[in-house]
């Protein structure tokens, strides 16, 4: 006996069996019930979402002698006649073959003849965007003045490739990706019906891999049926898909988001050694990062995910931030093209995963932005007195301390301070200390001049001032006081004010 694929065997014959397209079904069935059928329809959407099935059901429904709730009854003589492939009343044209020129010409010639069985002749043009310009023009002529008995249903996955002249003449229906739950329950029903035992996780994996396409999910289910004899397990499905298991995926993503590069490489290696396909791994990583991003933004993981996976996603999401995930996601998502054109996909995936992991070596704009963000974050917390950067408590300075400096000029002391701040990992304070424009001693006080309020606020923050005093005192072995002056106050310049004072006389100048 010839094996019929699940997709053909379980192709819907009534609208209520068309999954996930309620918005379209409602309109089409109403048109059948009310007899307000149009002449040109455009069905768009990803492959496997039910465009052709909907077109075929509609073709029979408009002709059916006693439609039930807008769907064909399946038993009347017209339904019977139209269900055979030999019918002349429902014609399917595949635009992908030969650009469809001959078929469209034939269509033009035959459209004038009335239908044999029912009320309407229905032309279904699949992949209509593949038509050549000539074929489009021929089709357009027909669409402009269709005979009353003709209905055209144009189906396409790439609606943007259609000329405006065609679009403007059609009633457009956008087919959505079918929700995973719906696909899963459909597969469960089919397996129950044919008596195939399964693990729920296995069904979940098949539905996920279908990515919103019933057709894709059913062809995977087909593969699973032919590869597994007994109960279909989650591991079986992963084997068939070459998919990576979720625990490893979560671990790799966690490594990426926490900057643990050796873990990332180790886990990728483990996955590849198990014989997993690298392309699939890269796609799975992108999908996992996406799940984490959704959780970071909305505060909870997608409800349709399996429980153990959900808790893994929440745990990772709670320890990372939006920018970091977004950056990792965009790096991993952009891989799809790179992988296609490389002879060593593994290296490409590893390099990308590392780039997403190691912020410090990433000189892309996103990488730099991420680092600026981190610095700003540190700065803000230091300014607000909540010190998150490693900031040792200012220790009381021992008065007797061996000086470690070559001389005790202000420049030498400041230079040593800057180096010490860097060594201590106090990067926010370090970057401000670097920006100081001038340092000098004024009666035993070290004076640092800056020219902006950010540096000024940072250096005059009480905790920081204490830290600076502590460091310079221990470095030089002397007790110094420290002040910071901002030469740009409210747009005024201290130098300019000094000049003005000299020229005009101090009494005339009042500075707030
Ligand atoms: Zn019927």
Short mmCIF file of C-alpha atoms and ligand atoms in Angstrom, two decimals:
data_model
loop_
_atom_site.label_atom_id
_atom_site.label_comp_id
_atom_site.label_asym_id
_atom_site.label_seq_id
_atom_site.Cartn_x
_atom_site.Cartn_y
_atom_site.Cartn_z
CA UNK A 1 0.00 0.00 0.00
CA UNK A 2 1.28 3.43 -0.90
CA UNK A 3 2.07 5.56 2.12
CA UNK A 4 0.22 8.84 2.23
CA UNK A 5 1.93 11.55 4.23
CA UNK A 6 0.16 12.74 7.38
CA UNK A 7 -0.15 16.17 5.86
CA UNK A 8 -2.16 14.87 2.90
CA UNK A 9 -4.08 12.37 4.97
CA UNK A 10 -5.13 14.94 7.54
CA UNK A 11 -5.61 17.86 5.19
CA UNK A 12 -8.65 19.78 6.46
CA UNK A 13 -11.78 19.47 4.34
CA UNK A 14 -13.92 21.87 6.36
CA UNK A 15 -13.16 25.29 7.79
CA UNK A 16 -13.50 24.17 11.40
CA UNK A 17 -10.46 21.91 10.89
CA UNK A 18 -8.30 24.79 9.68
CA UNK A 19 -6.05 25.65 12.63
CA UNK A 20 -5.16 29.06 13.92
CA UNK A 21 -6.88 31.16 11.24
CA UNK A 22 -10.18 31.97 12.96
CA UNK A 23 -10.15 35.55 11.68
CA UNK A 24 -10.06 34.34 8.09
CA UNK A 25 -12.47 31.47 8.56
CA UNK A 26 -15.07 33.82 10.05
CA UNK A 27 -15.04 36.12 7.01
CA UNK A 28 -14.99 33.35 4.42
CA UNK A 29 -17.78 31.30 6.00
CA UNK A 30 -19.91 34.44 6.32
CA UNK A 31 -19.43 35.15 2.64
CA UNK A 32 -20.55 31.61 1.80
CA UNK A 33 -23.59 31.88 4.09
CA UNK A 34 -24.61 35.30 2.80
CA UNK A 35 -23.69 34.60 -0.80
CA UNK A 36 -21.46 37.69 -0.92
CA UNK A 37 -18.57 36.00 -2.64
CA UNK A 38 -15.89 38.15 -4.31
CA UNK A 39 -13.96 37.46 -7.48
CA UNK A 40 -10.36 37.87 -6.38
CA UNK A 41 -8.78 36.77 -3.12
CA UNK A 42 -5.21 37.02 -1.96
CA UNK A 43 -4.04 34.54 0.69
CA UNK A 44 -0.66 35.44 2.14
CA UNK A 45 1.43 33.97 4.94
CA UNK A 46 4.27 31.60 5.78
CA UNK A 47 4.29 28.16 4.23
CA UNK A 48 2.24 25.50 5.90
CA UNK A 49 -0.23 27.86 7.54
CA UNK A 50 -3.20 26.60 5.51
CA UNK A 51 -3.47 28.92 2.49
CA UNK A 52 -3.96 26.21 -0.11
CA UNK A 53 -6.17 24.16 2.19
CA UNK A 54 -8.37 27.20 2.84
CA UNK A 55 -8.53 27.91 -0.91
CA UNK A 56 -9.65 24.35 -1.66
CA UNK A 57 -12.27 24.34 1.08
CA UNK A 58 -13.57 27.70 -0.09
CA UNK A 59 -13.70 26.48 -3.72
CA UNK A 60 -15.97 23.61 -2.68
CA UNK A 61 -17.97 25.67 -0.20
CA UNK A 62 -19.06 28.25 -2.77
CA UNK A 63 -20.28 25.47 -5.03
CA UNK A 64 -21.81 23.14 -2.42
CA UNK A 65 -25.55 22.65 -2.71
CA UNK A 66 -26.10 22.63 1.05
CA UNK A 67 -23.10 24.07 2.87
CA UNK A 68 -22.93 23.49 6.62
CA UNK A 69 -21.90 26.57 8.62
CA UNK A 70 -20.15 27.91 5.53
CA UNK A 71 -18.16 24.72 4.94
CA UNK A 72 -18.76 22.21 2.11
CA UNK A 73 -21.09 19.37 3.14
CA UNK A 74 -18.90 16.77 1.44
CA UNK A 75 -21.84 14.59 0.42
CA UNK A 76 -23.84 16.46 -2.21
CA UNK A 77 -23.20 15.66 -5.87
CA UNK A 78 -21.20 18.85 -6.45
CA UNK A 79 -18.96 18.20 -3.43
CA UNK A 80 -18.45 14.66 -4.71
CA UNK A 81 -17.63 15.85 -8.22
CA UNK A 82 -15.23 18.54 -6.99
CA UNK A 83 -13.36 16.20 -4.70
CA UNK A 84 -11.94 14.32 -7.67
CA UNK A 85 -8.73 15.69 -9.06
CA UNK A 86 -10.04 15.56 -12.61
CA UNK A 87 -12.54 18.35 -12.12
CA UNK A 88 -12.42 21.31 -14.49
CA UNK A 89 -14.20 23.60 -12.04
CA UNK A 90 -11.40 23.94 -9.51
CA UNK A 91 -8.06 24.53 -11.18
CA UNK A 92 -4.77 24.73 -9.40
CA UNK A 93 -1.92 26.56 -11.08
CA UNK A 94 1.58 26.36 -9.70
CA UNK A 95 3.26 29.61 -10.67
CA UNK A 96 6.60 28.26 -9.54
CA UNK A 97 6.80 26.01 -12.58
CA UNK A 98 7.72 27.70 -15.89
CA UNK A 99 6.87 31.10 -14.46
CA UNK A 100 3.29 30.15 -15.24
CA UNK A 101 3.10 31.87 -18.64
CA UNK A 102 1.42 28.98 -20.45
CA UNK A 103 -0.89 28.20 -17.57
CA UNK A 104 -2.07 31.78 -17.27
CA UNK A 105 -2.67 31.96 -21.03
CA UNK A 106 -4.67 28.78 -20.81
CA UNK A 107 -6.55 30.26 -17.88
CA UNK A 108 -7.38 33.32 -19.94
CA UNK A 109 -8.70 31.16 -22.75
CA UNK A 110 -10.73 28.84 -20.57
CA UNK A 111 -12.13 31.31 -18.06
CA UNK A 112 -14.97 32.32 -20.35
CA UNK A 113 -16.49 28.82 -20.31
CA UNK A 114 -19.00 28.27 -17.50
CA UNK A 115 -18.42 25.67 -14.77
CA UNK A 116 -19.52 22.09 -15.38
CA UNK A 117 -20.87 21.11 -11.95
CA UNK A 118 -21.47 24.02 -9.67
CA UNK A 119 -21.98 27.75 -9.73
CA UNK A 120 -18.35 28.89 -9.82
CA UNK A 121 -15.11 28.08 -11.53
CA UNK A 122 -12.30 28.59 -9.01
CA UNK A 123 -8.71 29.22 -10.04
CA UNK A 124 -6.12 28.74 -7.31
CA UNK A 125 -2.74 30.24 -8.25
CA UNK A 126 -0.09 28.98 -5.85
CA UNK A 127 3.13 30.94 -5.26
CA UNK A 128 1.70 33.73 -7.39
CA UNK A 129 4.75 35.94 -6.77
CA UNK A 130 6.75 33.59 -9.03
CA UNK A 131 4.79 34.61 -12.13
CA UNK A 132 6.78 36.32 -14.86
CA UNK A 133 5.87 39.87 -15.83
CA UNK A 134 4.08 38.62 -18.94
CA UNK A 135 2.10 36.14 -16.89
CA UNK A 136 1.20 38.88 -14.40
CA UNK A 137 -0.05 41.07 -17.22
CA UNK A 138 -2.12 38.25 -18.61
CA UNK A 139 -3.55 37.56 -15.15
CA UNK A 140 -4.26 41.24 -14.60
CA UNK A 141 -6.35 41.44 -17.78
CA UNK A 142 -8.46 38.57 -16.51
CA UNK A 143 -8.77 40.09 -13.04
CA UNK A 144 -9.94 43.40 -14.50
CA UNK A 145 -13.08 41.94 -16.03
CA UNK A 146 -13.70 38.49 -14.63
CA UNK A 147 -16.78 36.57 -15.80
CA UNK A 148 -19.39 36.35 -13.02
CA UNK A 149 -18.74 32.63 -12.59
CA UNK A 150 -15.00 33.01 -11.95
CA UNK A 151 -13.21 33.25 -8.61
CA UNK A 152 -9.46 33.72 -8.34
CA UNK A 153 -7.56 32.79 -5.23
CA UNK A 154 -3.95 33.89 -5.35
CA UNK A 155 -1.70 32.39 -2.69
CA UNK A 156 1.77 33.63 -1.84
CA UNK A 157 4.43 33.50 0.84
CA UNK A 158 5.99 36.74 -0.44
CA UNK A 159 3.30 39.33 -0.83
CA UNK A 160 5.80 42.21 -1.17
CA UNK A 161 6.81 40.84 -4.57
CA UNK A 162 3.34 41.37 -6.02
CA UNK A 163 2.65 44.43 -8.18
CA UNK A 164 0.28 47.00 -6.72
CA UNK A 165 -2.07 46.52 -9.69
CA UNK A 166 -2.73 42.95 -8.55
CA UNK A 167 -2.90 43.79 -4.82
CA UNK A 168 -5.48 46.51 -5.38
CA UNK A 169 -7.85 44.10 -7.09
CA UNK A 170 -7.82 41.41 -4.41
CA UNK A 171 -9.46 40.91 -1.05
CA UNK A 172 -6.45 40.20 1.15
CA UNK A 173 -6.24 37.61 3.96
CA UNK A 174 -3.12 37.26 6.09
CA UNK A 175 -2.56 33.75 7.42
CA UNK A 176 -0.88 33.68 10.81
CA UNK A 177 1.66 31.25 12.19
CA UNK A 178 -0.26 28.52 13.94
CA UNK A 179 0.21 28.60 17.74
CA UNK A 180 2.39 25.78 19.05
CA UNK A 181 -0.31 24.45 21.42
CA UNK A 182 -2.69 24.03 18.53
CA UNK A 183 -0.13 22.12 16.45
CA UNK A 184 0.75 19.96 19.45
CA UNK A 185 -2.87 19.05 20.13
CA UNK A 186 -3.39 18.27 16.44
CA UNK A 187 -0.42 15.89 16.43
CA UNK A 188 -1.62 14.28 19.67
CA UNK A 189 -5.03 13.66 18.07
CA UNK A 190 -3.44 12.11 15.01
CA UNK A 191 -1.12 9.86 17.06
CA UNK A 192 -4.04 8.80 19.26
CA UNK A 193 -6.06 7.98 16.17
CA UNK A 194 -3.36 5.87 14.52
CA UNK A 195 -2.46 4.26 17.86
CA UNK A 196 1.05 5.64 18.25
CA UNK A 197 2.33 5.90 21.83
CA UNK A 198 4.28 9.03 22.70
CA UNK A 199 5.81 11.13 25.46
CA UNK A 200 4.23 14.57 25.83
CA UNK A 201 7.70 16.12 25.62
CA UNK A 202 8.18 14.44 22.25
CA UNK A 203 5.03 16.06 20.88
CA UNK A 204 6.15 19.39 22.29
CA UNK A 205 9.51 19.10 20.50
CA UNK A 206 7.81 18.30 17.18
CA UNK A 207 5.39 21.22 17.53
CA UNK A 208 8.24 23.58 18.42
CA UNK A 209 10.28 22.47 15.44
CA UNK A 210 7.28 23.13 13.18
CA UNK A 211 7.72 26.86 13.96
CA UNK A 212 4.09 27.73 13.30
CA UNK A 213 3.73 25.60 10.20
CA UNK A 214 1.34 22.66 10.41
CA UNK A 215 2.84 21.17 7.30
CA UNK A 216 6.41 21.26 8.66
CA UNK A 217 5.33 19.82 11.99
CA UNK A 218 3.47 17.00 10.27
CA UNK A 219 6.43 16.11 8.06
CA UNK A 220 8.57 15.88 11.20
CA UNK A 221 5.87 13.71 12.77
CA UNK A 222 6.04 11.56 9.64
CA UNK A 223 9.79 11.12 10.07
CA UNK A 224 9.29 10.23 13.72
CA UNK A 225 6.71 7.58 12.79
CA UNK A 226 9.05 5.94 10.32
CA UNK A 227 12.04 6.02 12.69
CA UNK A 228 10.53 4.85 15.96
CA UNK A 229 8.79 1.54 16.56
CA UNK A 230 7.52 1.71 20.11
CA UNK A 231 6.72 4.71 22.22
CA UNK A 232 8.03 7.92 20.70
CA UNK A 233 10.34 9.60 23.21
CA UNK A 234 11.67 13.13 23.50
CA UNK A 235 15.17 11.78 22.83
CA UNK A 236 13.93 10.11 19.62
CA UNK A 237 12.61 13.41 18.35
CA UNK A 238 15.86 15.21 19.22
CA UNK A 239 17.79 12.54 17.36
CA UNK A 240 15.60 12.90 14.33
CA UNK A 241 15.81 16.68 14.38
CA UNK A 242 19.49 16.73 15.21
CA UNK A 243 18.35 19.15 17.85
CA UNK A 244 20.35 20.13 20.87
CA UNK A 245 18.94 19.24 24.25
CA UNK A 246 17.55 22.04 26.32
CA UNK A 247 19.78 21.67 29.34
CA UNK A 248 22.87 22.25 27.22
CA UNK A 249 21.23 25.11 25.37
CA UNK A 250 20.39 26.83 28.66
CA UNK A 251 23.91 26.23 29.90
CA UNK A 252 25.47 27.76 26.77
CA UNK A 253 23.16 30.79 26.98
CA UNK A 254 23.94 31.23 30.65
CA UNK A 255 27.66 31.10 29.82
CA UNK A 256 27.18 33.74 27.12
CA UNK A 257 25.21 36.06 29.40
CA UNK A 258 27.53 35.73 32.38
CA UNK A 259 30.74 36.10 30.40
CA UNK A 260 31.88 32.52 31.06
CA UNK A 261 33.68 31.79 27.81
CA UNK A 262 35.23 28.44 28.76
CA UNK A 263 31.82 27.08 29.69
CA UNK A 264 30.43 28.25 26.34
CA UNK A 265 33.19 26.51 24.37
CA UNK A 266 32.99 23.35 26.48
CA UNK A 267 29.22 23.03 26.00
CA UNK A 268 29.36 23.72 22.27
CA UNK A 269 32.06 21.07 21.98
CA UNK A 270 29.93 18.60 23.94
CA UNK A 271 26.94 19.23 21.68
CA UNK A 272 28.92 18.88 18.46
CA UNK A 273 30.62 15.71 19.70
CA UNK A 274 27.19 14.16 20.23
CA UNK A 275 26.73 14.55 16.49
CA UNK A 276 24.34 17.47 16.66
CA UNK A 277 24.06 19.58 13.56
CA UNK A 278 25.78 22.95 14.02
CA UNK A 279 23.16 24.84 12.00
CA UNK A 280 20.46 23.45 14.24
CA UNK A 281 22.49 24.35 17.33
CA UNK A 282 22.84 27.93 16.16
CA UNK A 283 19.10 28.17 15.47
CA UNK A 284 18.29 26.63 18.85
CA UNK A 285 20.61 29.06 20.65
CA UNK A 286 18.87 31.99 18.97
CA UNK A 287 15.49 30.59 19.99
CA UNK A 288 16.64 30.13 23.60
CA UNK A 289 18.07 33.65 23.80
CA UNK A 290 14.78 34.91 22.43
CA UNK A 291 12.89 33.08 25.18
CA UNK A 292 15.23 34.66 27.75
CA UNK A 293 14.70 38.11 26.25
CA UNK A 294 10.93 37.75 26.42
CA UNK A 295 11.29 36.78 30.06
CA UNK A 296 13.59 39.74 30.83
CA UNK A 297 11.20 42.20 29.20
CA UNK A 298 7.83 40.85 30.33
CA UNK A 299 9.05 39.52 33.68
CA UNK A 300 7.97 35.95 33.03
CA UNK A 301 8.75 33.21 30.51
CA UNK A 302 6.40 32.34 27.68
CA UNK A 303 3.55 30.22 29.08
CA UNK A 304 3.64 27.75 26.21
CA UNK A 305 7.10 26.49 27.24
CA UNK A 306 7.67 23.25 29.13
CA UNK A 307 7.95 23.69 32.92
CA UNK A 308 11.57 22.68 33.51
CA UNK A 309 12.70 24.78 30.61
CA UNK A 310 10.60 27.71 31.88
CA UNK A 311 12.31 27.67 35.26
CA UNK A 312 15.72 27.53 33.57
CA UNK A 313 14.78 30.56 31.46
CA UNK A 314 13.55 32.52 34.53
CA UNK A 315 16.73 31.76 36.46
CA UNK A 316 18.97 33.07 33.67
CA UNK A 317 16.74 36.06 32.96
CA UNK A 318 16.86 37.17 36.59
CA UNK A 319 20.64 37.47 36.42
CA UNK A 320 21.00 39.42 33.19
CA UNK A 321 19.71 42.60 31.59
CA UNK A 322 17.87 43.54 28.44
CA UNK A 323 20.82 45.09 26.60
CA UNK A 324 23.05 42.14 27.13
CA UNK A 325 20.47 39.61 25.91
CA UNK A 326 19.52 41.79 22.98
CA UNK A 327 23.15 42.07 21.95
CA UNK A 328 23.76 38.32 22.24
CA UNK A 329 20.54 37.66 20.37
CA UNK A 330 21.44 39.94 17.49
CA UNK A 331 24.89 38.38 17.19
CA UNK A 332 23.48 34.85 17.15
CA UNK A 333 20.56 35.70 14.87
CA UNK A 334 22.84 37.22 12.26
CA UNK A 335 24.66 33.91 12.00
CA UNK A 336 22.15 32.23 9.76
CA UNK A 337 23.60 33.82 6.63
CA UNK A 338 27.23 33.43 7.65
CA UNK A 339 26.76 29.74 8.29
CA UNK A 340 25.26 29.20 4.88
CA UNK A 341 28.38 30.38 3.11
CA UNK A 342 31.06 28.80 5.22
CA UNK A 343 32.79 25.46 5.01
CA UNK A 344 33.39 25.40 8.76
CA UNK A 345 30.12 26.32 10.45
CA UNK A 346 31.39 25.19 13.83
CA UNK A 347 34.08 27.88 13.90
CA UNK A 348 31.57 30.53 12.90
CA UNK A 349 29.18 29.53 15.69
CA UNK A 350 31.96 29.39 18.28
CA UNK A 351 33.36 32.76 17.24
CA UNK A 352 29.93 34.37 17.42
CA UNK A 353 29.14 32.80 20.79
CA UNK A 354 32.45 34.08 22.14
CA UNK A 355 31.84 37.54 20.73
CA UNK A 356 28.50 37.56 22.53
CA UNK A 357 30.23 36.37 25.70
CA UNK A 358 33.25 38.64 25.83
CA UNK A 359 32.14 42.24 26.05
CA UNK A 360 35.65 43.57 26.48
CA UNK A 361 37.01 42.43 23.16
CA UNK A 362 33.94 43.35 21.20
CA UNK A 363 34.54 46.59 19.34
CA UNK A 364 31.21 46.65 17.54
CA UNK A 365 28.94 49.61 18.31
CA UNK A 366 26.66 47.35 20.36
CA UNK A 367 29.62 46.05 22.31
CA UNK A 368 30.90 49.55 23.03
CA UNK A 369 27.43 50.74 23.98
CA UNK A 370 27.16 47.85 26.39
CA UNK A 371 30.43 48.86 28.02
CA UNK A 372 29.39 52.52 28.19
CA UNK A 373 26.17 51.34 29.85
CA UNK A 374 28.11 49.38 32.42
CA UNK A 375 30.33 52.39 33.17
CA UNK A 376 27.33 54.71 33.44
CA UNK A 377 25.70 52.27 35.77
CA UNK A 378 28.76 52.19 37.98
CA UNK A 379 29.02 55.95 37.87
CA UNK A 380 25.41 56.44 38.84
CA UNK A 381 25.69 54.07 41.76
CA UNK A 382 28.85 55.76 42.98
CA UNK A 383 27.24 59.20 42.67
CA UNK A 384 24.19 58.14 44.56
CA UNK A 385 26.44 56.81 47.29
CA UNK A 386 25.53 53.19 46.54
CA UNK A 387 28.91 51.91 45.62
CA UNK A 388 28.71 48.80 43.53
CA UNK A 389 32.15 49.01 42.02
CA UNK A 390 34.75 47.25 44.10
CA UNK A 391 35.34 50.01 46.60
CA UNK A 392 37.29 49.08 49.68
CA UNK A 393 36.31 50.94 52.81
CA UNK A 394 38.58 53.89 53.43
CA UNK A 395 40.99 52.67 56.03
CA UNK A 396 42.40 55.06 58.63
CA UNK A 397 45.74 56.13 57.26
CA UNK A 398 48.73 55.08 59.25
CA UNK A 399 50.83 58.14 59.68
CA UNK A 400 54.11 56.34 59.40
CA UNK A 401 54.36 54.82 55.98
CA UNK A 402 57.27 54.40 53.67
CA UNK A 403 56.90 56.83 50.78
CA UNK A 404 56.92 54.98 47.47
CA UNK A 405 57.05 57.96 45.16
CA UNK A 406 60.03 59.31 43.23
CA UNK A 407 59.22 62.85 44.30
CA UNK A 408 56.30 64.58 45.94
CA UNK A 409 55.30 66.91 43.13
CA UNK A 410 51.55 67.14 42.55
CA UNK A 411 51.82 65.46 39.15
CA UNK A 412 53.73 62.49 40.55
CA UNK A 413 51.27 62.04 43.43
CA UNK A 414 48.28 62.26 41.09
CA UNK A 415 49.83 59.85 38.58
CA UNK A 416 50.38 57.31 41.35
CA UNK A 417 46.80 57.80 42.55
CA UNK A 418 45.44 57.13 39.05
CA UNK A 419 47.45 53.91 38.75
CA UNK A 420 46.32 52.76 42.17
CA UNK A 421 42.65 53.38 41.37
CA UNK A 422 43.02 51.26 38.26
CA UNK A 423 44.75 48.48 40.19
CA UNK A 424 41.98 48.50 42.75
CA UNK A 425 39.42 48.12 39.96
CA UNK A 426 37.72 51.42 40.84
CA UNK A 427 37.12 52.18 37.19
CA UNK A 428 34.49 54.87 37.54
CA UNK A 429 36.66 56.97 39.83
CA UNK A 430 39.73 56.06 37.77
CA UNK A 431 38.17 57.37 34.53
CA UNK A 432 37.30 60.68 36.27
CA UNK A 433 40.76 61.00 37.83
CA UNK A 434 42.23 60.55 34.35
CA UNK A 435 40.16 63.50 33.12
CA UNK A 436 41.58 65.98 35.62
CA UNK A 437 43.02 68.96 33.75
CA UNK A 438 45.41 70.37 36.32
CA UNK A 439 46.81 69.35 39.73
CA UNK A 440 48.89 71.41 42.13
CA UNK A 441 49.51 71.92 45.83
CA UNK A 442 48.02 74.89 47.62
CA UNK A 443 49.19 75.21 51.22
CA UNK A 444 49.37 71.46 51.87
CA UNK A 445 46.18 70.76 50.00
CA UNK A 446 46.22 68.82 46.77
CA UNK A 447 44.02 70.70 44.28
CA UNK A 448 42.60 68.95 41.22
CA UNK A 449 40.85 71.00 38.55
CA UNK A 450 38.26 69.51 36.26
CA UNK A 451 36.14 71.14 33.59
CA UNK A 452 32.82 69.38 33.91
CA UNK A 453 30.28 68.64 36.58
CA UNK A 454 30.32 64.85 36.12
CA UNK A 455 33.98 64.57 37.04
CA UNK A 456 33.52 67.23 39.72
CA UNK A 457 30.61 65.40 41.37
CA UNK A 458 32.50 62.18 41.25
CA UNK A 459 35.67 63.53 42.81
CA UNK A 460 33.87 65.54 45.49
CA UNK A 461 31.63 62.67 46.54
CA UNK A 462 32.40 62.19 50.23
CA UNK A 463 33.31 58.53 49.98
CA UNK A 464 35.54 59.15 46.99
CA UNK A 465 37.29 62.15 48.56
CA UNK A 466 38.12 60.05 51.61
CA UNK A 467 39.43 57.28 49.37
CA UNK A 468 41.60 59.70 47.41
CA UNK A 469 43.01 61.22 50.58
CA UNK A 470 43.70 57.79 51.97
CA UNK A 471 45.50 56.66 48.82
CA UNK A 472 47.64 59.75 48.31
CA UNK A 473 48.58 59.85 51.98
CA UNK A 474 49.68 56.24 52.02
CA UNK A 475 51.55 56.63 48.73
CA UNK A 476 53.47 59.74 49.80
CA UNK A 477 53.72 59.00 53.49
CA UNK A 478 52.32 62.47 54.22
CA UNK A 479 48.91 63.61 55.32
CA UNK A 480 47.34 65.76 52.62
CA UNK A 481 44.00 67.46 52.27
CA UNK A 482 42.27 67.25 48.92
CA UNK A 483 39.91 69.56 47.05
CA UNK A 484 38.47 69.47 43.61
CA UNK A 485 37.58 72.60 41.64
CA UNK A 486 35.37 72.84 38.63
CA UNK A 487 36.62 75.46 36.17
CA UNK A 488 33.34 75.42 34.28
CA UNK A 489 30.63 76.50 36.66
CA UNK A 490 27.25 77.14 35.10
CA UNK A 491 28.88 78.00 31.83
CA UNK A 492 31.27 80.48 33.47
CA UNK A 493 34.96 79.97 33.38
CA UNK A 494 37.05 80.55 36.51
CA UNK A 495 39.86 81.91 34.35
CA UNK A 496 37.51 84.39 32.72
CA UNK A 497 36.16 85.43 36.10
CA UNK A 498 39.68 85.92 37.45
CA UNK A 499 40.55 88.15 34.48
CA UNK A 500 37.36 90.11 34.97
CA UNK A 501 38.12 90.55 38.66
CA UNK A 502 41.57 91.88 37.87
CA UNK A 503 40.24 94.30 35.28
CA UNK A 504 37.10 95.53 36.97
CA UNK A 505 37.88 95.09 40.64
CA UNK A 506 36.67 92.37 42.97
CA UNK A 507 33.86 94.39 44.52
CA UNK A 508 31.93 94.61 41.29
CA UNK A 509 31.80 90.91 40.71
CA UNK A 510 29.39 88.73 42.53
CA UNK A 511 29.41 85.06 41.75
CA UNK A 512 26.58 82.82 42.80
ZN1 LIG B 1 -21.89 19.78 -0.69
#
